[in-house]
JSON list of C-alpha atoms in Angstrom, two decimals:
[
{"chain": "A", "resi": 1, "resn": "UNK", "atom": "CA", "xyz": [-43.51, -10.00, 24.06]},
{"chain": "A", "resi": 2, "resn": "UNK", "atom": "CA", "xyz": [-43.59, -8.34, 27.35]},
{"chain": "A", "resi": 3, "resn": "UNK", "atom": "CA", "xyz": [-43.21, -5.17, 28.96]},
{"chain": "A", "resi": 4, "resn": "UNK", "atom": "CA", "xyz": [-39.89, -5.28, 28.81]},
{"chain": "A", "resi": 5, "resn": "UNK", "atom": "CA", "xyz": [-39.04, -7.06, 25.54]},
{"chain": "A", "resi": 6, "resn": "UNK", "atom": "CA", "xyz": [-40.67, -4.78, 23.38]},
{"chain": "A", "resi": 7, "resn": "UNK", "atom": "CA", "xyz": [-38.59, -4.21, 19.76]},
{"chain": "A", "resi": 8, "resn": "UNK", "atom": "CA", "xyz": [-37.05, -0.51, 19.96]},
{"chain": "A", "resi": 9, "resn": "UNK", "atom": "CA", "xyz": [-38.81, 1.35, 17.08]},
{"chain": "A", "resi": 10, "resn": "UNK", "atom": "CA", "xyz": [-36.35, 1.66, 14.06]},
{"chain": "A", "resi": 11, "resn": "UNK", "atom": "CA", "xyz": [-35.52, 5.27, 14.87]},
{"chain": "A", "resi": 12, "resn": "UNK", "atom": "CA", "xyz": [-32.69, 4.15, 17.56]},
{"chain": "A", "resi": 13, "resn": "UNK", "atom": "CA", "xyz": [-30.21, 2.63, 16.02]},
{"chain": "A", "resi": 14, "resn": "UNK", "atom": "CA", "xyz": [-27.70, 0.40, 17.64]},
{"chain": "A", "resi": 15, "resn": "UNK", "atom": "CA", "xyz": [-25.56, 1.76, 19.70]},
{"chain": "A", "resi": 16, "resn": "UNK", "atom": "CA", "xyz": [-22.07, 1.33, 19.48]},
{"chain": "A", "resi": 17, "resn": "UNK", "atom": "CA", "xyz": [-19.33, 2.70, 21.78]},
{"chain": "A", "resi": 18, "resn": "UNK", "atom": "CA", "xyz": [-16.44, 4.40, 20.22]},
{"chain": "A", "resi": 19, "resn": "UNK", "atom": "CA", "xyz": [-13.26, 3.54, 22.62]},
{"chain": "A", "resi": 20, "resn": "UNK", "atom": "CA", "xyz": [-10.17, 5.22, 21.62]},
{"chain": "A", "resi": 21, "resn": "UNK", "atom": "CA", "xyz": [-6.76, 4.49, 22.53]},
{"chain": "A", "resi": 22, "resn": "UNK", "atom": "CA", "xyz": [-4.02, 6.92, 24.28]},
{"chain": "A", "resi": 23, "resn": "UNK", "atom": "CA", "xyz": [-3.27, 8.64, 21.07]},
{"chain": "A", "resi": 24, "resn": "UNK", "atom": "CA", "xyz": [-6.59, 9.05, 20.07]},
{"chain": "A", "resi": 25, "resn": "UNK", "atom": "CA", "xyz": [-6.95, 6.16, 17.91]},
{"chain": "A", "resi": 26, "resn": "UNK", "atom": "CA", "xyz": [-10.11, 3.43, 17.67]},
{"chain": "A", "resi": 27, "resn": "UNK", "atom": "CA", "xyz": [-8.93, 0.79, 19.84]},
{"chain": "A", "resi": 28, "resn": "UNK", "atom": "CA", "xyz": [-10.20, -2.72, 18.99]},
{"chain": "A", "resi": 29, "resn": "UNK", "atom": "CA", "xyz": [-10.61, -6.02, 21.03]},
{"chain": "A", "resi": 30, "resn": "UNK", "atom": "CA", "xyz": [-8.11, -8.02, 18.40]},
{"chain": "A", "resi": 31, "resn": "UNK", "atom": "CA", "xyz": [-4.92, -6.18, 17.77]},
{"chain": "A", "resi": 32, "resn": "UNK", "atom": "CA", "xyz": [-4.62, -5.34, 14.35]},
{"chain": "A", "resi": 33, "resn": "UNK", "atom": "CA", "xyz": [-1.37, -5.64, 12.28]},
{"chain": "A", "resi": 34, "resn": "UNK", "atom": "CA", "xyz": [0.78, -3.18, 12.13]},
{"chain": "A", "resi": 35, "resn": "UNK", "atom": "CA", "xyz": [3.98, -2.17, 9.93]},
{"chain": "A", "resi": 36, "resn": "UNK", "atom": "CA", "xyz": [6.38, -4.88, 8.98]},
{"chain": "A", "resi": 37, "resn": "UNK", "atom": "CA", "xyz": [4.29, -7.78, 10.37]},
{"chain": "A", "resi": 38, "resn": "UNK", "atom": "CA", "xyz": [1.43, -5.75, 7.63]},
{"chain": "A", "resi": 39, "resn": "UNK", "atom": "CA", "xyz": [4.16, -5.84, 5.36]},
{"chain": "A", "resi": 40, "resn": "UNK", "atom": "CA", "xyz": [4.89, -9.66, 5.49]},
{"chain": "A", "resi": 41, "resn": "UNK", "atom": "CA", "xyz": [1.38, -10.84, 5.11]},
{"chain": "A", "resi": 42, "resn": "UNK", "atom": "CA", "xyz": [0.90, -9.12, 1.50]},
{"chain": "A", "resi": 43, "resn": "UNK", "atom": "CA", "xyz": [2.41, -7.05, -1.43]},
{"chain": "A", "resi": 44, "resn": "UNK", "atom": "CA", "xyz": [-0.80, -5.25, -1.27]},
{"chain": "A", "resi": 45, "resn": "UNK", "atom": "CA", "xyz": [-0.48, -4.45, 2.38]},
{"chain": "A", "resi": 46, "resn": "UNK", "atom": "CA", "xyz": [3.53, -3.20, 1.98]},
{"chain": "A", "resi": 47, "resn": "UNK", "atom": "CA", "xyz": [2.06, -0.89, -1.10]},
{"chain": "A", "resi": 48, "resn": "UNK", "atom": "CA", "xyz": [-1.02, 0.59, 1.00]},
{"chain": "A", "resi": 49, "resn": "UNK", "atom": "CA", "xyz": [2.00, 1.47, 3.87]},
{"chain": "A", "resi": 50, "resn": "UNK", "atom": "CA", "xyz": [3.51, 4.62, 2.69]},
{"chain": "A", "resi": 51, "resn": "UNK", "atom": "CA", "xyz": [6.71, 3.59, 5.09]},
{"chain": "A", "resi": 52, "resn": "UNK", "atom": "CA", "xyz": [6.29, -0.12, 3.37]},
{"chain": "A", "resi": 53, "resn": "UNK", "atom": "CA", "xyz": [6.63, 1.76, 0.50]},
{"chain": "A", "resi": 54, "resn": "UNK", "atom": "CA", "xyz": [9.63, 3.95, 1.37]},
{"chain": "A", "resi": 55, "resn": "UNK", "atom": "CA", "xyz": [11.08, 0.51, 2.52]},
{"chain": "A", "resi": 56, "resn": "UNK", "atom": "CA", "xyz": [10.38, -1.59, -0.74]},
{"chain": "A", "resi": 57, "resn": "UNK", "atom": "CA", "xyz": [11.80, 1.24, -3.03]},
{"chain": "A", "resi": 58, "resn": "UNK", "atom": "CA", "xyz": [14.73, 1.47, -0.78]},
{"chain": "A", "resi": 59, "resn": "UNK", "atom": "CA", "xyz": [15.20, -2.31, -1.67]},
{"chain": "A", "resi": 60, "resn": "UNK", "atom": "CA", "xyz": [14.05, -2.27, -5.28]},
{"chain": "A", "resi": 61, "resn": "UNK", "atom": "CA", "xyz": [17.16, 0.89, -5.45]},
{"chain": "A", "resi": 62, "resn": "UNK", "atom": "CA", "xyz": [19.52, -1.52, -4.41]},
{"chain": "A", "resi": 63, "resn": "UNK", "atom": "CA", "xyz": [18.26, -4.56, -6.83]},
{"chain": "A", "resi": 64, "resn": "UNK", "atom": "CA", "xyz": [17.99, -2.10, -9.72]},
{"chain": "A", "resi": 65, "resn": "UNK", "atom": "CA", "xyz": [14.77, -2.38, -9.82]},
{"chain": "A", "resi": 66, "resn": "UNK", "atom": "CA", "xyz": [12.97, 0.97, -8.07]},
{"chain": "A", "resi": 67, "resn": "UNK", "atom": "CA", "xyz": [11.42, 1.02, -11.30]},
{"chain": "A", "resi": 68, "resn": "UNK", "atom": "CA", "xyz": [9.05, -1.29, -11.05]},
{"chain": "A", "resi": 69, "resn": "UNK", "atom": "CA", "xyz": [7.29, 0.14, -7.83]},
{"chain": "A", "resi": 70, "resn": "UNK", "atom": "CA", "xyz": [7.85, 3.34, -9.34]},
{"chain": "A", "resi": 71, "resn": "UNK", "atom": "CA", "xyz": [5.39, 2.74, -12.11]},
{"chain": "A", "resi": 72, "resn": "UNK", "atom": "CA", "xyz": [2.71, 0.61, -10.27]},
{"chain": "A", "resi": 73, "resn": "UNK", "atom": "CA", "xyz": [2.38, 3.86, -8.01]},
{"chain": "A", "resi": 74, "resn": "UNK", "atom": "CA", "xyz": [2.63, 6.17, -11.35]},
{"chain": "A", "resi": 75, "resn": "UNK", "atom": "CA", "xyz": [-0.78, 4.05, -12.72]},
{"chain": "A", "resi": 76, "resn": "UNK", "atom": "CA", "xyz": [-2.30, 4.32, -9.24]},
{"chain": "A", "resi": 77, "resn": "UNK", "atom": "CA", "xyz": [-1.82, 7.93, -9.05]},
{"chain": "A", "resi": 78, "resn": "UNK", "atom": "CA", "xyz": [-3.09, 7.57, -12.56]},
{"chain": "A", "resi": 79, "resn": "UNK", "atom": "CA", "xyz": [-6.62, 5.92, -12.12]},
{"chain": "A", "resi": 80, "resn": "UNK", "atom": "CA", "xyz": [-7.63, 8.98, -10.08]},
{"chain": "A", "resi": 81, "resn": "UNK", "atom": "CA", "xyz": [-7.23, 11.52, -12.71]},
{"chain": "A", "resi": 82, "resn": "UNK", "atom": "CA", "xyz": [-9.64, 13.56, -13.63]},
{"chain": "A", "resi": 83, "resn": "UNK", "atom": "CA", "xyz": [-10.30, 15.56, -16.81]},
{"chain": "A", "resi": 84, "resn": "UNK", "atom": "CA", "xyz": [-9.05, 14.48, -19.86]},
{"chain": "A", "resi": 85, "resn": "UNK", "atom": "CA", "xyz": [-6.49, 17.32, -20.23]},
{"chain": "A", "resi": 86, "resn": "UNK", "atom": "CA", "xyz": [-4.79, 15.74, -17.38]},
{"chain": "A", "resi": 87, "resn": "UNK", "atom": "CA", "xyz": [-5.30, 12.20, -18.15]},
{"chain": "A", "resi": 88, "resn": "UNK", "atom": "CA", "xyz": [-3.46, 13.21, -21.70]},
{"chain": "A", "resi": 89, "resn": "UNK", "atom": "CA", "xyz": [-0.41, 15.03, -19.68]},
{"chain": "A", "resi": 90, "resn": "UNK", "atom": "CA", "xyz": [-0.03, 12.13, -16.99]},
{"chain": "A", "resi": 91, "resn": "UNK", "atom": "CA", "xyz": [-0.32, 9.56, -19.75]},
{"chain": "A", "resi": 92, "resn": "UNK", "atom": "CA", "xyz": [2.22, 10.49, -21.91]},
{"chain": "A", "resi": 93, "resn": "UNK", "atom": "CA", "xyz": [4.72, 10.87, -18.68]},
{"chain": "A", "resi": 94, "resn": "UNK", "atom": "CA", "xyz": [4.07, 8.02, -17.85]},
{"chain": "A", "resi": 95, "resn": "UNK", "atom": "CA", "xyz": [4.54, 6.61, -21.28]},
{"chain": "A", "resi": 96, "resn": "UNK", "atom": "CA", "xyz": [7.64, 8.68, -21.97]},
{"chain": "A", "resi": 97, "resn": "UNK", "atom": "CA", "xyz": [9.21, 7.68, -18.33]},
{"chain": "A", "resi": 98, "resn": "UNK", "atom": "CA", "xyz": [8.41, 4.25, -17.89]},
{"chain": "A", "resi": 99, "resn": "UNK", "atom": "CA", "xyz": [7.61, 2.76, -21.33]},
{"chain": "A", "resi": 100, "resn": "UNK", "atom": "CA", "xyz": [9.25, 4.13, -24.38]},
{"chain": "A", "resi": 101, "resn": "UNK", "atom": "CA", "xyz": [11.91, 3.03, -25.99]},
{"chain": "A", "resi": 102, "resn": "UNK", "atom": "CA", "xyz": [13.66, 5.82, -24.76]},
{"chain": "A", "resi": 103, "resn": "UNK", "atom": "CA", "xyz": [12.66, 5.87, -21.44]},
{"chain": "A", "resi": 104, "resn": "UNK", "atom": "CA", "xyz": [14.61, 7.05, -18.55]},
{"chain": "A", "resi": 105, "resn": "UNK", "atom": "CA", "xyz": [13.39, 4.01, -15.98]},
{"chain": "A", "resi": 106, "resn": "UNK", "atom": "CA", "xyz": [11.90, 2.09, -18.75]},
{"chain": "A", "resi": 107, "resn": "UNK", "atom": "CA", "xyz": [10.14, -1.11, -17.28]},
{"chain": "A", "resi": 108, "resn": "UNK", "atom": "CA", "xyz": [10.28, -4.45, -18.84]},
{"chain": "A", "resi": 109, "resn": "UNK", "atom": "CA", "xyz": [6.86, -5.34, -19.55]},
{"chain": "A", "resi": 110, "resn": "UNK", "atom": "CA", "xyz": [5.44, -7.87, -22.29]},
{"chain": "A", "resi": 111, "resn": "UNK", "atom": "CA", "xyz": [3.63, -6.30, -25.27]},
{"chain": "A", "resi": 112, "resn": "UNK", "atom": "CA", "xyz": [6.11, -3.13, -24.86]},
{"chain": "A", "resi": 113, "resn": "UNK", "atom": "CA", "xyz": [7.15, -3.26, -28.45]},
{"chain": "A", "resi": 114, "resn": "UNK", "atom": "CA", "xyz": [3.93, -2.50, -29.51]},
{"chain": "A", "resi": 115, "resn": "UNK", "atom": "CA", "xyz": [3.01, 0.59, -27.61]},
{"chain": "A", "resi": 116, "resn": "UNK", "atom": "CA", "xyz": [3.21, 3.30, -29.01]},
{"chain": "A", "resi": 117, "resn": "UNK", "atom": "CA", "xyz": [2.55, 7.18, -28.52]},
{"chain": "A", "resi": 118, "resn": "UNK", "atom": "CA", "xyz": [-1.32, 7.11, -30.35]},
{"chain": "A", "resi": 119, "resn": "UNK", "atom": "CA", "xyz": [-2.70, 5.17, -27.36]},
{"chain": "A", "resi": 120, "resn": "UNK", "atom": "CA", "xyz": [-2.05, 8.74, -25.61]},
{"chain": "A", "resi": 121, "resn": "UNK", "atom": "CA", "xyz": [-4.78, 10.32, -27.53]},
{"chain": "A", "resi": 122, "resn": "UNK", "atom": "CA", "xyz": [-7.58, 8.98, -25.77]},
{"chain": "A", "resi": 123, "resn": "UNK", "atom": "CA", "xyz": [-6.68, 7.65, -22.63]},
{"chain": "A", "resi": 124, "resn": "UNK", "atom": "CA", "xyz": [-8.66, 6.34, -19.58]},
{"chain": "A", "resi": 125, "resn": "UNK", "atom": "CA", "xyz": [-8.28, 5.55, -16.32]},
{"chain": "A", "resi": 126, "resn": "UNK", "atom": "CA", "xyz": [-7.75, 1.53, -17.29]},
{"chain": "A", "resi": 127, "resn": "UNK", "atom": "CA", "xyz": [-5.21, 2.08, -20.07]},
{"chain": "A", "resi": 128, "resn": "UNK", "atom": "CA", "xyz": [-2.26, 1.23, -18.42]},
{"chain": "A", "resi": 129, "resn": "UNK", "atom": "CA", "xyz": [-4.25, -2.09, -16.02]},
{"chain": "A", "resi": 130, "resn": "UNK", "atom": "CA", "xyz": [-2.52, -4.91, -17.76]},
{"chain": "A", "resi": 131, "resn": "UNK", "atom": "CA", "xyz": [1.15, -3.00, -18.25]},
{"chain": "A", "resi": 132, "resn": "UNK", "atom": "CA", "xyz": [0.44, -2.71, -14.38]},
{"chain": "A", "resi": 133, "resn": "UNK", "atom": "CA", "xyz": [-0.78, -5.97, -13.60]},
{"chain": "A", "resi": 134, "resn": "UNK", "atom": "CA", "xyz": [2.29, -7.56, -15.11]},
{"chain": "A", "resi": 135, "resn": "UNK", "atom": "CA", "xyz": [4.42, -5.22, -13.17]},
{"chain": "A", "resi": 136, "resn": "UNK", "atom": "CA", "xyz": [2.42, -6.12, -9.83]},
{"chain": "A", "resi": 137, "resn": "UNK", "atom": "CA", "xyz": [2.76, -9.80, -10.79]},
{"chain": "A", "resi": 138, "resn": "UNK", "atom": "CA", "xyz": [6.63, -9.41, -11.33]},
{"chain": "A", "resi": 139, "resn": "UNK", "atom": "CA", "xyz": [7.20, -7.50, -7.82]},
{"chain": "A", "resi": 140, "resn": "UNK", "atom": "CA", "xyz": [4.87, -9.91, -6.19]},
{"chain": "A", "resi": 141, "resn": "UNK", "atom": "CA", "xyz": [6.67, -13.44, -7.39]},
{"chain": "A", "resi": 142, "resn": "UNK", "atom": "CA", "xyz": [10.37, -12.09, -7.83]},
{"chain": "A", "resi": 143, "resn": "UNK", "atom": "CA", "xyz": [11.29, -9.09, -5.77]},
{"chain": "A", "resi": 144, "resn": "UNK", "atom": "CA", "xyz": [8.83, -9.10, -2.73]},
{"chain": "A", "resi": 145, "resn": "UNK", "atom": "CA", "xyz": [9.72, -12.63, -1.29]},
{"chain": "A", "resi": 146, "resn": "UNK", "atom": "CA", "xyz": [13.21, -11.41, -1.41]},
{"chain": "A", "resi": 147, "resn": "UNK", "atom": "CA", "xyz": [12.95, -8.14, 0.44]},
{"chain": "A", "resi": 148, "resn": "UNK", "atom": "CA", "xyz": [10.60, -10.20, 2.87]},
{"chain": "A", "resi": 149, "resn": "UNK", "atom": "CA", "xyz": [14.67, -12.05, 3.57]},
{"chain": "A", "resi": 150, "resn": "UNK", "atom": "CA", "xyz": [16.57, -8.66, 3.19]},
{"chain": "A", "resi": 151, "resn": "UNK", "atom": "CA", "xyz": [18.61, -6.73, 5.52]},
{"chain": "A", "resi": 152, "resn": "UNK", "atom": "CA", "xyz": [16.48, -3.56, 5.13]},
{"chain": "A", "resi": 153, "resn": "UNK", "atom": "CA", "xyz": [12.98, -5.39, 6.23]},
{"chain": "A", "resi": 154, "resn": "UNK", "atom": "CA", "xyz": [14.57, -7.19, 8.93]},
{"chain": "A", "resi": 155, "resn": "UNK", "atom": "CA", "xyz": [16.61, -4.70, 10.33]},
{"chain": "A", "resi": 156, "resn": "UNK", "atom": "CA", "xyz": [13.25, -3.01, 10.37]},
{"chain": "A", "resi": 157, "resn": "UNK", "atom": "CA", "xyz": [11.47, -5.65, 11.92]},
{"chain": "A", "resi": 158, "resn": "UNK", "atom": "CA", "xyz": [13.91, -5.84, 14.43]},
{"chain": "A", "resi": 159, "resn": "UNK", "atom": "CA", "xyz": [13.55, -1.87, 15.24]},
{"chain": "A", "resi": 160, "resn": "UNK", "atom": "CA", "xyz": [9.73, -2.31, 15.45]},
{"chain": "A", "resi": 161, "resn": "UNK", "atom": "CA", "xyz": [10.12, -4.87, 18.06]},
{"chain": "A", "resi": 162, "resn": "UNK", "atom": "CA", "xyz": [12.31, -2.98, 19.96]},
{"chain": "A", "resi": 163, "resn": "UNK", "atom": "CA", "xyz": [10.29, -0.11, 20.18]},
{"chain": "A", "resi": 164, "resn": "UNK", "atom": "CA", "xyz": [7.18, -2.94, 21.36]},
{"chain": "A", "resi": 165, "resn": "UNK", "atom": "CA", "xyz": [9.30, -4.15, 24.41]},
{"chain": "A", "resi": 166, "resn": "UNK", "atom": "CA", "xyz": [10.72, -1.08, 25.28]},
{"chain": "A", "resi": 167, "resn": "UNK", "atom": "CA", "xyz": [10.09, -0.21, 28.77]},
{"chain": "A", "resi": 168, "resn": "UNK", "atom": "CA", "xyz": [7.05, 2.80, 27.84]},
{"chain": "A", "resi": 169, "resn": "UNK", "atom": "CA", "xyz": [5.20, 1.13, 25.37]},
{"chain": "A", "resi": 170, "resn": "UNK", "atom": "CA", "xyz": [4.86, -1.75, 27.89]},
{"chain": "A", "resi": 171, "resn": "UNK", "atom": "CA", "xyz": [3.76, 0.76, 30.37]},
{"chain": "A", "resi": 172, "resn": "UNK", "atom": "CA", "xyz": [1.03, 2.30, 27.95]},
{"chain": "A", "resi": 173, "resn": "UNK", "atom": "CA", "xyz": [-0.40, -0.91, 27.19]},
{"chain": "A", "resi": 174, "resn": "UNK", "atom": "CA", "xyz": [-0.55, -1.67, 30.63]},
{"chain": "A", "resi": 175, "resn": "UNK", "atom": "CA", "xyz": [-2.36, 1.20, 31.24]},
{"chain": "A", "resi": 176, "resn": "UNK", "atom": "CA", "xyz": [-4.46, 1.03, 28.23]},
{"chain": "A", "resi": 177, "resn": "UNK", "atom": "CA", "xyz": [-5.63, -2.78, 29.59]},
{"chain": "A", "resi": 178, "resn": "UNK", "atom": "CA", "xyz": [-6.32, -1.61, 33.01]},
{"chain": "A", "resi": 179, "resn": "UNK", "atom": "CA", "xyz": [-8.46, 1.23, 31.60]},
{"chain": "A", "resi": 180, "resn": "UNK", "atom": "CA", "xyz": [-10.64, -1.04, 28.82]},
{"chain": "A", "resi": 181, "resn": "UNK", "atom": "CA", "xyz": [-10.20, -4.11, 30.64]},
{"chain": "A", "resi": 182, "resn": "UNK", "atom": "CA", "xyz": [-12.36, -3.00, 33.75]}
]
């Protein structure tokens, strides 16, 4: 090595520039998806959106179906429960809204028949994974391709893209380019 191609000792690290957007937010060479185009690519993506989700349960109301979304959320909200006091108390409102027999937005899952109110007794953070799954699976293959074609995504969509071409976001990203783009 020479003079000048000496290794940096370990104690620098790399370093890497930080470059931030108008609003204050990381800006990135590739544009990353955003909203309904999110939305379209996965169920997953729509359910990490909290405005995906608003969206989908708007749907899912309409379909008679809000159920199902309702639930999946209920178990995520779930997993994160600490304490086993709690995990008892959110268990059996879960079980009591979503999967007894006389439940209020009872969800059709397979298996239901045989769940009953001793699994509350010792729960954990998994118990209600394959109830879940199912649920997931049935949202993912029956109602999520169709509110990928309905009026409330696309009228959405439509909004989103109106707000892109509108005359000041065209500006700011015109600004934005000449500024990183230098």
């Amino acid at each position: 090595l020479g003079w000048n191609e000496a290794p940096l000792p370990a104690i620098f690290p790399p370093v890497r520039l930080k470059i931030n957007d108008s609003e204050g937010h990381p800006s990135s060479s590739h544009q990353t998806l955003k909203g309904t185009s999110k939305w379209a690519t996965s169920l997953e993506n729509l359910l990490e959106d909290p405005e995906g989700v608003k969206r989908f349960r708007e749907f899912l109301k309409k379909e008679f179906s809000e159920e199902n979304v309702l639930f999946w959320l209920a178990c995520e909200e779930f997993k994160k429960t600490q304490g086993k006091k709690q995990m008892q108390e959110k268990a059996k409102e879960i079980y009591m809204t979503f999967l007894s027999s006389k439940a209020s937005s009872q969800v059709n899952v397979e298996g239901q028949s045989r769940l009953n109110e001793t699994i509350l007794e010792t729960p954990h953070p998994l118990m209600f994974q394959k109830l879940q799954d199912q649920i997931f699976n049935l949202m993912k293959y029956d109602s999520y391709s169709r509110f990928l074609k309905s009026d409330i995504f696309l009228n959405h969509k439509k909004s989103e893209e109106q707000e892109e071409n509108s005359p000041e976001a065209q500006t700011a990203a015109k600004r934005a380019s000449r500024i990183y783009n230098t």
